[in-house]
Amino acid sequence: MKKNRKNLALLLLAASLLAGCAGQSNSQSSQSSQAKSEKKEESKASSKSAAKSAASSAVSSAKSSSSQASSKSAASSSQRADANRMGTLTSQLRVKLPGMLLPATDGLGQGSSNLNIRYTSSSSQNVVYYSVGNSPLALNDSRIASEKPYAVLTEKKNVADASSLINYQEPKTGLPAVKIASNVTGTEEGAAGSTYLQFNQGQWSFVVRASNVQGQKPLPTAQKLLALYQQYGLPDTAAKSSVQVDVGESLGSLNTVITWAKGSSVYQLKAHSTETAFKMLKSLS
């Protein structure tokens, strides 16, 4: 009897242990299943987040492209409007000053939309003043006279002796040589508190004046001048012609002076910027 009770107790203990193991296994299985479910949900959330981010990026890129296209279109329209203003004023000038050579380009880097032009005319000469104002005004509006011109183009008509107006400088000898470029050499001399650097190309003499008092050096300006000549050229002329530049550029200074002959007329362009002058003359017709 005691033996049977002992066996029954052992059986009950074994059953209890088996039940505990089964419960633990089920719990672990449940936890594993729950973890897998959570990972799946996280994966779905991550995928949705990535999709939203990609969509947002695509929209942002599209907006940026649209904005850039709009800006380019606006800039292009502005440039066309600026060119049209110069073209319109020049067309009006050709009617008022028939036969005079005129530039089709204003030579400006900015301010073209407020370009203004006035002129004077007589039997002996025509003078055209180019300026930038606070607003665009009609050709020869009286208010333009108060604006500082950035360029002045003059035609002297029926000139008997062009050389007296052009001031061409023959190549100098016996002066210190200055190398301006690999194949261009000029000469330098000092006079009256200034240093003059001269070089010649074809029918043109180029003279750069620098102020010793202001500590200016003529070589950098001469090198820039030569580069502009090589890039843009100068008007065709059978007569010897000249380019004179004072170092330093400022509005209204008109430090660049280019003079040449065409037929019986002598033309002269004065400009506050040497590059502006070359751009304007490149479009002369």
PDB file of C-alpha atoms in Angstrom:
ATOM      1  CA  MET A   1       0.000   0.000   0.000  1.00  0.00           C
ATOM      2  CA  LYS A   2       2.776   2.360   0.900  1.00  0.00           C
ATOM      3  CA  LYS A   3       4.539   1.412  -2.287  1.00  0.00           C
ATOM      4  CA  ASN A   4       1.487   2.319  -4.366  1.00  0.00           C
ATOM      5  CA  ARG A   5       1.222   5.706  -2.700  1.00  0.00           C
ATOM      6  CA  LYS A   6       4.839   6.392  -3.395  1.00  0.00           C
ATOM      7  CA  ASN A   7       4.398   5.514  -7.067  1.00  0.00           C
ATOM      8  CA  LEU A   8       1.310   7.766  -7.289  1.00  0.00           C
ATOM      9  CA  ALA A   9       3.253  10.653  -5.756  1.00  0.00           C
ATOM     10  CA  LEU A  10       6.042  10.187  -8.299  1.00  0.00           C
ATOM     11  CA  LEU A  11       3.534  10.137 -11.161  1.00  0.00           C
ATOM     12  CA  LEU A  12       1.902  13.351  -9.921  1.00  0.00           C
ATOM     13  CA  LEU A  13       5.306  15.049  -9.642  1.00  0.00           C
ATOM     14  CA  ALA A  14       6.269  14.008 -13.176  1.00  0.00           C
ATOM     15  CA  ALA A  15       2.945  15.273 -14.530  1.00  0.00           C
ATOM     16  CA  SER A  16       3.471  18.615 -12.794  1.00  0.00           C
ATOM     17  CA  LEU A  17       6.955  18.969 -14.258  1.00  0.00           C
ATOM     18  CA  LEU A  18       5.708  18.139 -17.758  1.00  0.00           C
ATOM     19  CA  ALA A  19       2.916  20.713 -17.436  1.00  0.00           C
ATOM     20  CA  GLY A  20       5.440  23.371 -16.345  1.00  0.00           C
ATOM     21  CA  CYS A  21       7.706  22.663 -19.292  1.00  0.00           C
ATOM     22  CA  ALA A  22       4.775  22.796 -21.683  1.00  0.00           C
ATOM     23  CA  GLY A  23       3.646  26.131 -20.224  1.00  0.00           C
ATOM     24  CA  GLN A  24       7.134  27.594 -20.500  1.00  0.00           C
ATOM     25  CA  SER A  25       7.417  26.360 -24.086  1.00  0.00           C
ATOM     26  CA  ASN A  26       4.062  27.884 -24.928  1.00  0.00           C
ATOM     27  CA  SER A  27       5.082  31.161 -23.265  1.00  0.00           C
ATOM     28  CA  GLN A  28       8.350  31.262 -25.194  1.00  0.00           C
ATOM     29  CA  SER A  29       6.514  30.468 -28.409  1.00  0.00           C
ATOM     30  CA  SER A  30       4.018  33.217 -27.668  1.00  0.00           C
ATOM     31  CA  GLN A  31       6.784  35.703 -26.930  1.00  0.00           C
ATOM     32  CA  SER A  32       8.617  34.735 -30.125  1.00  0.00           C
ATOM     33  CA  SER A  33       5.447  35.129 -32.149  1.00  0.00           C
ATOM     34  CA  GLN A  34       4.778  38.512 -30.557  1.00  0.00           C
ATOM     35  CA  ALA A  35       8.351  39.662 -31.299  1.00  0.00           C
ATOM     36  CA  LYS A  36       7.997  38.563 -34.918  1.00  0.00           C
ATOM     37  CA  SER A  37       4.731  40.456 -35.171  1.00  0.00           C
ATOM     38  CA  GLU A  38       6.294  43.580 -33.701  1.00  0.00           C
ATOM     39  CA  LYS A  39       9.246  43.355 -36.120  1.00  0.00           C
ATOM     40  CA  LYS A  40       6.823  42.972 -39.007  1.00  0.00           C
ATOM     41  CA  GLU A  41       4.908  46.042 -37.902  1.00  0.00           C
ATOM     42  CA  GLU A  42       8.154  47.980 -37.502  1.00  0.00           C
ATOM     43  CA  SER A  43       9.210  46.908 -41.001  1.00  0.00           C
ATOM     44  CA  LYS A  44       5.886  48.068 -42.428  1.00  0.00           C
ATOM     45  CA  ALA A  45       6.186  51.409 -40.592  1.00  0.00           C
ATOM     46  CA  SER A  46       9.763  51.818 -41.838  1.00  0.00           C
ATOM     47  CA  SER A  47       8.690  51.079 -45.414  1.00  0.00           C
ATOM     48  CA  LYS A  48       5.842  53.595 -45.165  1.00  0.00           C
ATOM     49  CA  SER A  49       8.227  56.207 -43.721  1.00  0.00           C
ATOM     50  CA  ALA A  50      10.754  55.609 -46.520  1.00  0.00           C
ATOM     51  CA  ALA A  51       8.017  55.878 -49.131  1.00  0.00           C
ATOM     52  CA  LYS A  52       6.783  59.154 -47.622  1.00  0.00           C
ATOM     53  CA  SER A  53      10.359  60.496 -47.511  1.00  0.00           C
ATOM     54  CA  ALA A  54      10.950  59.532 -51.152  1.00  0.00           C
ATOM     55  CA  ALA A  55       7.677  61.140 -52.199  1.00  0.00           C
ATOM     56  CA  SER A  56       8.508  64.289 -50.241  1.00  0.00           C
ATOM     57  CA  SER A  57      11.965  64.408 -51.827  1.00  0.00           C
ATOM     58  CA  ALA A  58      10.471  63.995 -55.294  1.00  0.00           C
ATOM     59  CA  VAL A  59       7.995  66.811 -54.694  1.00  0.00           C
ATOM     60  CA  SER A  60      10.761  69.045 -53.314  1.00  0.00           C
ATOM     61  CA  SER A  61      12.973  68.277 -56.319  1.00  0.00           C
ATOM     62  CA  ALA A  62      10.128  69.008 -58.699  1.00  0.00           C
ATOM     63  CA  LYS A  63       9.447  72.338 -56.958  1.00  0.00           C
ATOM     64  CA  SER A  64      13.155  73.219 -57.090  1.00  0.00           C
ATOM     65  CA  SER A  65      13.361  72.391 -60.803  1.00  0.00           C
ATOM     66  CA  SER A  66      10.236  74.415 -61.460  1.00  0.00           C
ATOM     67  CA  SER A  67      11.663  77.354 -59.476  1.00  0.00           C
ATOM     68  CA  GLN A  68      14.963  77.203 -61.354  1.00  0.00           C
ATOM     69  CA  ALA A  69      13.176  77.040 -64.694  1.00  0.00           C
ATOM     70  CA  SER A  70      11.034  79.998 -63.673  1.00  0.00           C
ATOM     71  CA  SER A  71      14.120  82.001 -62.628  1.00  0.00           C
ATOM     72  CA  LYS A  72      15.908  81.217 -65.889  1.00  0.00           C
ATOM     73  CA  SER A  73      12.819  82.182 -67.853  1.00  0.00           C
ATOM     74  CA  ALA A  74      12.517  85.460 -65.936  1.00  0.00           C
ATOM     75  CA  ALA A  75      16.216  86.237 -66.449  1.00  0.00           C
ATOM     76  CA  SER A  76      15.922  85.450 -70.151  1.00  0.00           C
ATOM     77  CA  SER A  77      12.858  87.693 -70.460  1.00  0.00           C
ATOM     78  CA  SER A  78      14.692  90.485 -68.613  1.00  0.00           C
ATOM     79  CA  GLN A  79      17.689  90.189 -70.928  1.00  0.00           C
ATOM     80  CA  ARG A  80      15.433  90.330 -73.989  1.00  0.00           C
ATOM     81  CA  ALA A  81      13.682  93.398 -72.588  1.00  0.00           C
ATOM     82  CA  ASP A  82      17.050  95.093 -71.926  1.00  0.00           C
ATOM     83  CA  ALA A  83      18.273  94.303 -75.443  1.00  0.00           C
ATOM     84  CA  ASN A  84      14.986  95.555 -76.881  1.00  0.00           C
ATOM     85  CA  ARG A  85      15.394  98.874 -75.052  1.00  0.00           C
ATOM     86  CA  MET A  86      18.849  99.458 -76.540  1.00  0.00           C
ATOM     87  CA  GLY A  87      17.555  98.355 -79.913  1.00  0.00           C
ATOM     88  CA  THR A  88      14.516 100.639 -79.736  1.00  0.00           C
ATOM     89  CA  LEU A  89      16.539 103.707 -78.734  1.00  0.00           C
ATOM     90  CA  THR A  90      19.207 102.993 -81.344  1.00  0.00           C
ATOM     91  CA  SER A  91      16.563 102.665 -84.066  1.00  0.00           C
ATOM     92  CA  GLN A  92      15.209 106.076 -83.069  1.00  0.00           C
ATOM     93  CA  LEU A  93      18.730 107.517 -83.126  1.00  0.00           C
ATOM     94  CA  ARG A  94      19.359 106.234 -86.656  1.00  0.00           C
ATOM     95  CA  VAL A  95      16.383 108.290 -87.833  1.00  0.00           C
ATOM     96  CA  LYS A  96      17.639 111.402 -86.032  1.00  0.00           C
ATOM     97  CA  LEU A  97      21.316 110.926 -86.968  1.00  0.00           C
ATOM     98  CA  PRO A  98      21.354 109.249 -90.403  1.00  0.00           C
ATOM     99  CA  GLY A  99      24.728 107.895 -91.479  1.00  0.00           C
ATOM    100  CA  MET A 100      26.319 107.942 -88.020  1.00  0.00           C
ATOM    101  CA  LEU A 101      27.912 104.716 -86.796  1.00  0.00           C
ATOM    102  CA  LEU A 102      26.114 103.545 -83.646  1.00  0.00           C
ATOM    103  CA  PRO A 103      26.588 100.581 -81.258  1.00  0.00           C
ATOM    104  CA  ALA A 104      23.841  97.983 -81.002  1.00  0.00           C
ATOM    105  CA  THR A 105      25.034  96.840 -77.553  1.00  0.00           C
ATOM    106  CA  ASP A 106      25.010  99.062 -74.458  1.00  0.00           C
ATOM    107  CA  GLY A 107      28.104  97.336 -72.994  1.00  0.00           C
ATOM    108  CA  LEU A 108      26.634  97.236 -69.486  1.00  0.00           C
ATOM    109  CA  GLY A 109      26.841  94.419 -66.987  1.00  0.00           C
ATOM    110  CA  GLN A 110      23.741  95.673 -65.177  1.00  0.00           C
ATOM    111  CA  GLY A 111      21.290  98.565 -65.336  1.00  0.00           C
ATOM    112  CA  SER A 112      20.273  98.023 -68.970  1.00  0.00           C
ATOM    113  CA  SER A 113      16.577  98.275 -68.101  1.00  0.00           C
ATOM    114  CA  ASN A 114      17.143 101.908 -67.049  1.00  0.00           C
ATOM    115  CA  LEU A 115      19.362 102.808 -69.998  1.00  0.00           C
ATOM    116  CA  ASN A 116      18.816 106.380 -71.189  1.00  0.00           C
ATOM    117  CA  ILE A 117      20.164 108.170 -74.261  1.00  0.00           C
ATOM    118  CA  ARG A 118      20.290 111.790 -75.274  1.00  0.00           C
ATOM    119  CA  TYR A 119      22.053 113.461 -78.198  1.00  0.00           C
ATOM    120  CA  THR A 120      23.025 116.794 -79.735  1.00  0.00           C
ATOM    121  CA  SER A 121      23.507 117.437 -83.432  1.00  0.00           C
ATOM    122  CA  SER A 122      24.918 120.195 -85.616  1.00  0.00           C
ATOM    123  CA  SER A 123      26.390 120.539 -89.092  1.00  0.00           C
ATOM    124  CA  SER A 124      29.880 119.776 -87.753  1.00  0.00           C
ATOM    125  CA  GLN A 125      29.305 117.042 -85.171  1.00  0.00           C
ATOM    126  CA  ASN A 126      26.938 114.600 -83.476  1.00  0.00           C
ATOM    127  CA  VAL A 127      27.283 113.646 -79.807  1.00  0.00           C
ATOM    128  CA  VAL A 128      25.419 110.759 -78.135  1.00  0.00           C
ATOM    129  CA  TYR A 129      25.342 110.375 -74.334  1.00  0.00           C
ATOM    130  CA  TYR A 130      24.635 106.980 -72.733  1.00  0.00           C
ATOM    131  CA  SER A 131      23.621 106.864 -69.055  1.00  0.00           C
ATOM    132  CA  VAL A 132      21.771 104.757 -66.481  1.00  0.00           C
ATOM    133  CA  GLY A 133      19.024 106.502 -64.528  1.00  0.00           C
ATOM    134  CA  ASN A 134      16.498 105.660 -61.854  1.00  0.00           C
ATOM    135  CA  SER A 135      13.907 104.881 -64.523  1.00  0.00           C
ATOM    136  CA  PRO A 136      13.765 104.498 -68.313  1.00  0.00           C
ATOM    137  CA  LEU A 137      13.086 107.787 -70.090  1.00  0.00           C
ATOM    138  CA  ALA A 138      12.247 108.700 -73.652  1.00  0.00           C
ATOM    139  CA  LEU A 139      15.055 109.535 -76.092  1.00  0.00           C
ATOM    140  CA  ASN A 140      16.383 113.049 -75.375  1.00  0.00           C
ATOM    141  CA  ASP A 141      14.165 113.574 -72.338  1.00  0.00           C
ATOM    142  CA  SER A 142      15.375 116.788 -70.652  1.00  0.00           C
ATOM    143  CA  ARG A 143      15.888 114.943 -67.339  1.00  0.00           C
ATOM    144  CA  ILE A 144      18.665 112.794 -68.828  1.00  0.00           C
ATOM    145  CA  ALA A 145      21.005 115.811 -68.850  1.00  0.00           C
ATOM    146  CA  SER A 146      21.337 115.509 -65.050  1.00  0.00           C
ATOM    147  CA  GLU A 147      22.574 111.891 -65.285  1.00  0.00           C
ATOM    148  CA  LYS A 148      26.294 111.113 -65.460  1.00  0.00           C
ATOM    149  CA  PRO A 149      27.030 109.392 -68.785  1.00  0.00           C
ATOM    150  CA  TYR A 150      28.959 106.144 -68.670  1.00  0.00           C
ATOM    151  CA  ALA A 151      29.859 106.561 -72.355  1.00  0.00           C
ATOM    152  CA  VAL A 152      29.923 109.410 -74.890  1.00  0.00           C
ATOM    153  CA  LEU A 153      30.170 108.803 -78.647  1.00  0.00           C
ATOM    154  CA  THR A 154      31.155 111.755 -80.853  1.00  0.00           C
ATOM    155  CA  GLU A 155      31.265 112.041 -84.627  1.00  0.00           C
ATOM    156  CA  LYS A 156      33.133 115.018 -86.079  1.00  0.00           C
ATOM    157  CA  LYS A 157      32.036 115.448 -89.691  1.00  0.00           C
ATOM    158  CA  ASN A 158      33.922 116.566 -92.805  1.00  0.00           C
ATOM    159  CA  VAL A 159      37.322 116.613 -91.078  1.00  0.00           C
ATOM    160  CA  ALA A 160      40.196 117.836 -93.242  1.00  0.00           C
ATOM    161  CA  ASP A 161      43.055 116.663 -90.973  1.00  0.00           C
ATOM    162  CA  ALA A 162      42.081 113.580 -88.982  1.00  0.00           C
ATOM    163  CA  SER A 163      45.555 113.049 -87.506  1.00  0.00           C
ATOM    164  CA  SER A 164      45.316 116.221 -85.412  1.00  0.00           C
ATOM    165  CA  LEU A 165      42.271 114.788 -83.619  1.00  0.00           C
ATOM    166  CA  ILE A 166      43.329 111.176 -83.330  1.00  0.00           C
ATOM    167  CA  ASN A 167      46.662 111.639 -81.487  1.00  0.00           C
ATOM    168  CA  TYR A 168      48.276 108.429 -82.753  1.00  0.00           C
ATOM    169  CA  GLN A 169      51.649 107.696 -81.110  1.00  0.00           C
ATOM    170  CA  GLU A 170      54.444 106.215 -83.187  1.00  0.00           C
ATOM    171  CA  PRO A 171      56.419 103.374 -81.537  1.00  0.00           C
ATOM    172  CA  LYS A 172      59.078 104.802 -79.202  1.00  0.00           C
ATOM    173  CA  THR A 173      62.751 103.896 -79.231  1.00  0.00           C
ATOM    174  CA  GLY A 174      65.486 104.413 -76.660  1.00  0.00           C
ATOM    175  CA  LEU A 175      63.126 103.903 -73.716  1.00  0.00           C
ATOM    176  CA  PRO A 176      62.961 101.065 -71.150  1.00  0.00           C
ATOM    177  CA  ALA A 177      61.189  98.030 -72.634  1.00  0.00           C
ATOM    178  CA  VAL A 178      58.300  96.408 -70.777  1.00  0.00           C
ATOM    179  CA  LYS A 179      57.003  92.946 -71.634  1.00  0.00           C
ATOM    180  CA  ILE A 180      53.182  93.074 -71.764  1.00  0.00           C
ATOM    181  CA  ALA A 181      52.594  89.587 -73.206  1.00  0.00           C
ATOM    182  CA  SER A 182      54.745  86.790 -74.601  1.00  0.00           C
ATOM    183  CA  ASN A 183      54.769  88.415 -78.050  1.00  0.00           C
ATOM    184  CA  VAL A 184      54.043  92.072 -77.187  1.00  0.00           C
ATOM    185  CA  THR A 185      56.567  94.542 -75.778  1.00  0.00           C
ATOM    186  CA  GLY A 186      55.964  98.178 -74.942  1.00  0.00           C
ATOM    187  CA  THR A 187      57.997 101.124 -73.748  1.00  0.00           C
ATOM    188  CA  GLU A 188      57.716 103.114 -70.545  1.00  0.00           C
ATOM    189  CA  GLU A 189      58.560 106.707 -69.688  1.00  0.00           C
ATOM    190  CA  GLY A 190      57.823 109.128 -66.878  1.00  0.00           C
ATOM    191  CA  ALA A 191      56.666 112.711 -67.175  1.00  0.00           C
ATOM    192  CA  ALA A 192      54.888 115.275 -64.981  1.00  0.00           C
ATOM    193  CA  GLY A 193      54.215 112.908 -62.089  1.00  0.00           C
ATOM    194  CA  SER A 194      52.898 110.135 -64.344  1.00  0.00           C
ATOM    195  CA  THR A 195      54.198 106.964 -65.973  1.00  0.00           C
ATOM    196  CA  TYR A 196      53.211 106.245 -69.572  1.00  0.00           C
ATOM    197  CA  LEU A 197      53.271 102.705 -70.958  1.00  0.00           C
ATOM    198  CA  GLN A 198      52.847 102.444 -74.742  1.00  0.00           C
ATOM    199  CA  PHE A 199      52.524  99.563 -77.185  1.00  0.00           C
ATOM    200  CA  ASN A 200      51.385  99.380 -80.823  1.00  0.00           C
ATOM    201  CA  GLN A 201      49.248  96.864 -82.694  1.00  0.00           C
ATOM    202  CA  GLY A 202      48.584  97.319 -86.420  1.00  0.00           C
ATOM    203  CA  GLN A 203      47.137 100.765 -87.085  1.00  0.00           C
ATOM    204  CA  TRP A 204      46.545 101.399 -83.377  1.00  0.00           C
ATOM    205  CA  SER A 205      48.678 102.954 -80.656  1.00  0.00           C
ATOM    206  CA  PHE A 206      47.812 102.136 -77.024  1.00  0.00           C
ATOM    207  CA  VAL A 207      48.919 104.423 -74.192  1.00  0.00           C
ATOM    208  CA  VAL A 208      48.223 103.799 -70.497  1.00  0.00           C
ATOM    209  CA  ARG A 209      48.838 106.616 -68.017  1.00  0.00           C
ATOM    210  CA  ALA A 210      49.359 105.894 -64.312  1.00  0.00           C
ATOM    211  CA  SER A 211      49.624 108.485 -61.546  1.00  0.00           C
ATOM    212  CA  ASN A 212      52.849 108.233 -59.546  1.00  0.00           C
ATOM    213  CA  VAL A 213      51.328 110.371 -56.779  1.00  0.00           C
ATOM    214  CA  GLN A 214      48.539 107.809 -56.293  1.00  0.00           C
ATOM    215  CA  GLY A 215      50.989 104.917 -56.462  1.00  0.00           C
ATOM    216  CA  GLN A 216      49.440 103.492 -59.644  1.00  0.00           C
ATOM    217  CA  LYS A 217      51.194 101.020 -61.962  1.00  0.00           C
ATOM    218  CA  PRO A 218      50.422 100.979 -65.702  1.00  0.00           C
ATOM    219  CA  LEU A 219      51.340  97.358 -66.506  1.00  0.00           C
ATOM    220  CA  PRO A 220      48.223  95.533 -65.160  1.00  0.00           C
ATOM    221  CA  THR A 221      45.949  97.964 -67.039  1.00  0.00           C
ATOM    222  CA  ALA A 222      48.053  97.584 -70.209  1.00  0.00           C
ATOM    223  CA  GLN A 223      47.774  93.788 -69.981  1.00  0.00           C
ATOM    224  CA  LYS A 224      43.988  94.019 -69.569  1.00  0.00           C
ATOM    225  CA  LEU A 225      43.820  96.465 -72.481  1.00  0.00           C
ATOM    226  CA  LEU A 226      45.742  94.114 -74.748  1.00  0.00           C
ATOM    227  CA  ALA A 227      43.513  91.175 -73.752  1.00  0.00           C
ATOM    228  CA  LEU A 228      40.352  93.177 -74.554  1.00  0.00           C
ATOM    229  CA  TYR A 229      41.772  94.180 -77.926  1.00  0.00           C
ATOM    230  CA  GLN A 230      42.565  90.554 -78.737  1.00  0.00           C
ATOM    231  CA  GLN A 231      39.075  89.464 -77.630  1.00  0.00           C
ATOM    232  CA  TYR A 232      36.886  92.182 -79.170  1.00  0.00           C
ATOM    233  CA  GLY A 233      39.044  93.958 -81.741  1.00  0.00           C
ATOM    234  CA  LEU A 234      38.515  97.602 -82.735  1.00  0.00           C
ATOM    235  CA  PRO A 235      36.721  99.363 -85.611  1.00  0.00           C
ATOM    236  CA  ASP A 236      38.138  98.994 -89.122  1.00  0.00           C
ATOM    237  CA  THR A 237      40.109 102.072 -90.069  1.00  0.00           C
ATOM    238  CA  ALA A 238      42.537 102.963 -92.829  1.00  0.00           C
ATOM    239  CA  ALA A 239      44.024 105.756 -90.723  1.00  0.00           C
ATOM    240  CA  LYS A 240      46.324 105.415 -87.762  1.00  0.00           C
ATOM    241  CA  SER A 241      44.154 105.486 -84.625  1.00  0.00           C
ATOM    242  CA  SER A 242      44.579 105.610 -80.868  1.00  0.00           C
ATOM    243  CA  VAL A 243      43.491 104.204 -77.520  1.00  0.00           C
ATOM    244  CA  GLN A 244      44.302 106.147 -74.353  1.00  0.00           C
ATOM    245  CA  VAL A 245      43.492 104.862 -70.869  1.00  0.00           C
ATOM    246  CA  ASP A 246      44.039 106.478 -67.474  1.00  0.00           C
ATOM    247  CA  VAL A 247      44.412 103.892 -64.694  1.00  0.00           C
ATOM    248  CA  GLY A 248      41.337 103.695 -62.483  1.00  0.00           C
ATOM    249  CA  GLU A 249      37.674 103.418 -63.371  1.00  0.00           C
ATOM    250  CA  SER A 250      34.809 105.330 -61.775  1.00  0.00           C
ATOM    251  CA  LEU A 251      31.349 106.415 -62.848  1.00  0.00           C
ATOM    252  CA  GLY A 252      31.536 109.563 -64.944  1.00  0.00           C
ATOM    253  CA  SER A 253      35.345 109.517 -65.169  1.00  0.00           C
ATOM    254  CA  LEU A 254      35.390 108.549 -68.893  1.00  0.00           C
ATOM    255  CA  ASN A 255      39.020 107.442 -68.490  1.00  0.00           C
ATOM    256  CA  THR A 256      39.068 105.371 -71.678  1.00  0.00           C
ATOM    257  CA  VAL A 257      39.297 107.339 -74.946  1.00  0.00           C
ATOM    258  CA  ILE A 258      39.262 105.559 -78.331  1.00  0.00           C
ATOM    259  CA  THR A 259      39.602 107.671 -81.488  1.00  0.00           C
ATOM    260  CA  TRP A 260      39.584 106.599 -85.150  1.00  0.00           C
ATOM    261  CA  ALA A 261      38.657 107.802 -88.639  1.00  0.00           C
ATOM    262  CA  LYS A 262      35.919 106.505 -90.924  1.00  0.00           C
ATOM    263  CA  GLY A 263      35.587 108.185 -94.297  1.00  0.00           C
ATOM    264  CA  SER A 264      35.597 111.947 -93.773  1.00  0.00           C
ATOM    265  CA  SER A 265      34.478 111.595 -90.139  1.00  0.00           C
ATOM    266  CA  VAL A 266      36.490 111.174 -86.971  1.00  0.00           C
ATOM    267  CA  TYR A 267      34.825 109.147 -84.214  1.00  0.00           C
ATOM    268  CA  GLN A 268      35.664 109.154 -80.546  1.00  0.00           C
ATOM    269  CA  LEU A 269      34.213 106.984 -77.772  1.00  0.00           C
ATOM    270  CA  LYS A 270      34.855 107.917 -74.154  1.00  0.00           C
ATOM    271  CA  ALA A 271      33.796 105.448 -71.448  1.00  0.00           C
ATOM    272  CA  HIS A 272      34.197 104.969 -67.706  1.00  0.00           C
ATOM    273  CA  SER A 273      34.993 101.274 -68.280  1.00  0.00           C
ATOM    274  CA  THR A 274      37.482 100.000 -70.872  1.00  0.00           C
ATOM    275  CA  GLU A 275      35.586  96.718 -71.249  1.00  0.00           C
ATOM    276  CA  THR A 276      32.294  98.579 -71.786  1.00  0.00           C
ATOM    277  CA  ALA A 277      33.946 100.633 -74.534  1.00  0.00           C
ATOM    278  CA  PHE A 278      35.225  97.531 -76.349  1.00  0.00           C
ATOM    279  CA  LYS A 279      31.840  95.799 -76.119  1.00  0.00           C
ATOM    280  CA  MET A 280      30.055  98.825 -77.569  1.00  0.00           C
ATOM    281  CA  LEU A 281      32.532  99.204 -80.437  1.00  0.00           C
ATOM    282  CA  LYS A 282      32.309  95.500 -81.254  1.00  0.00           C
ATOM    283  CA  SER A 283      28.625  96.042 -82.135  1.00  0.00           C
ATOM    284  CA  LEU A 284      29.181  99.256 -84.115  1.00  0.00           C
ATOM    285  CA  SER A 285      27.328  99.574 -87.430  1.00  0.00           C
TER     286      SER A 285
END
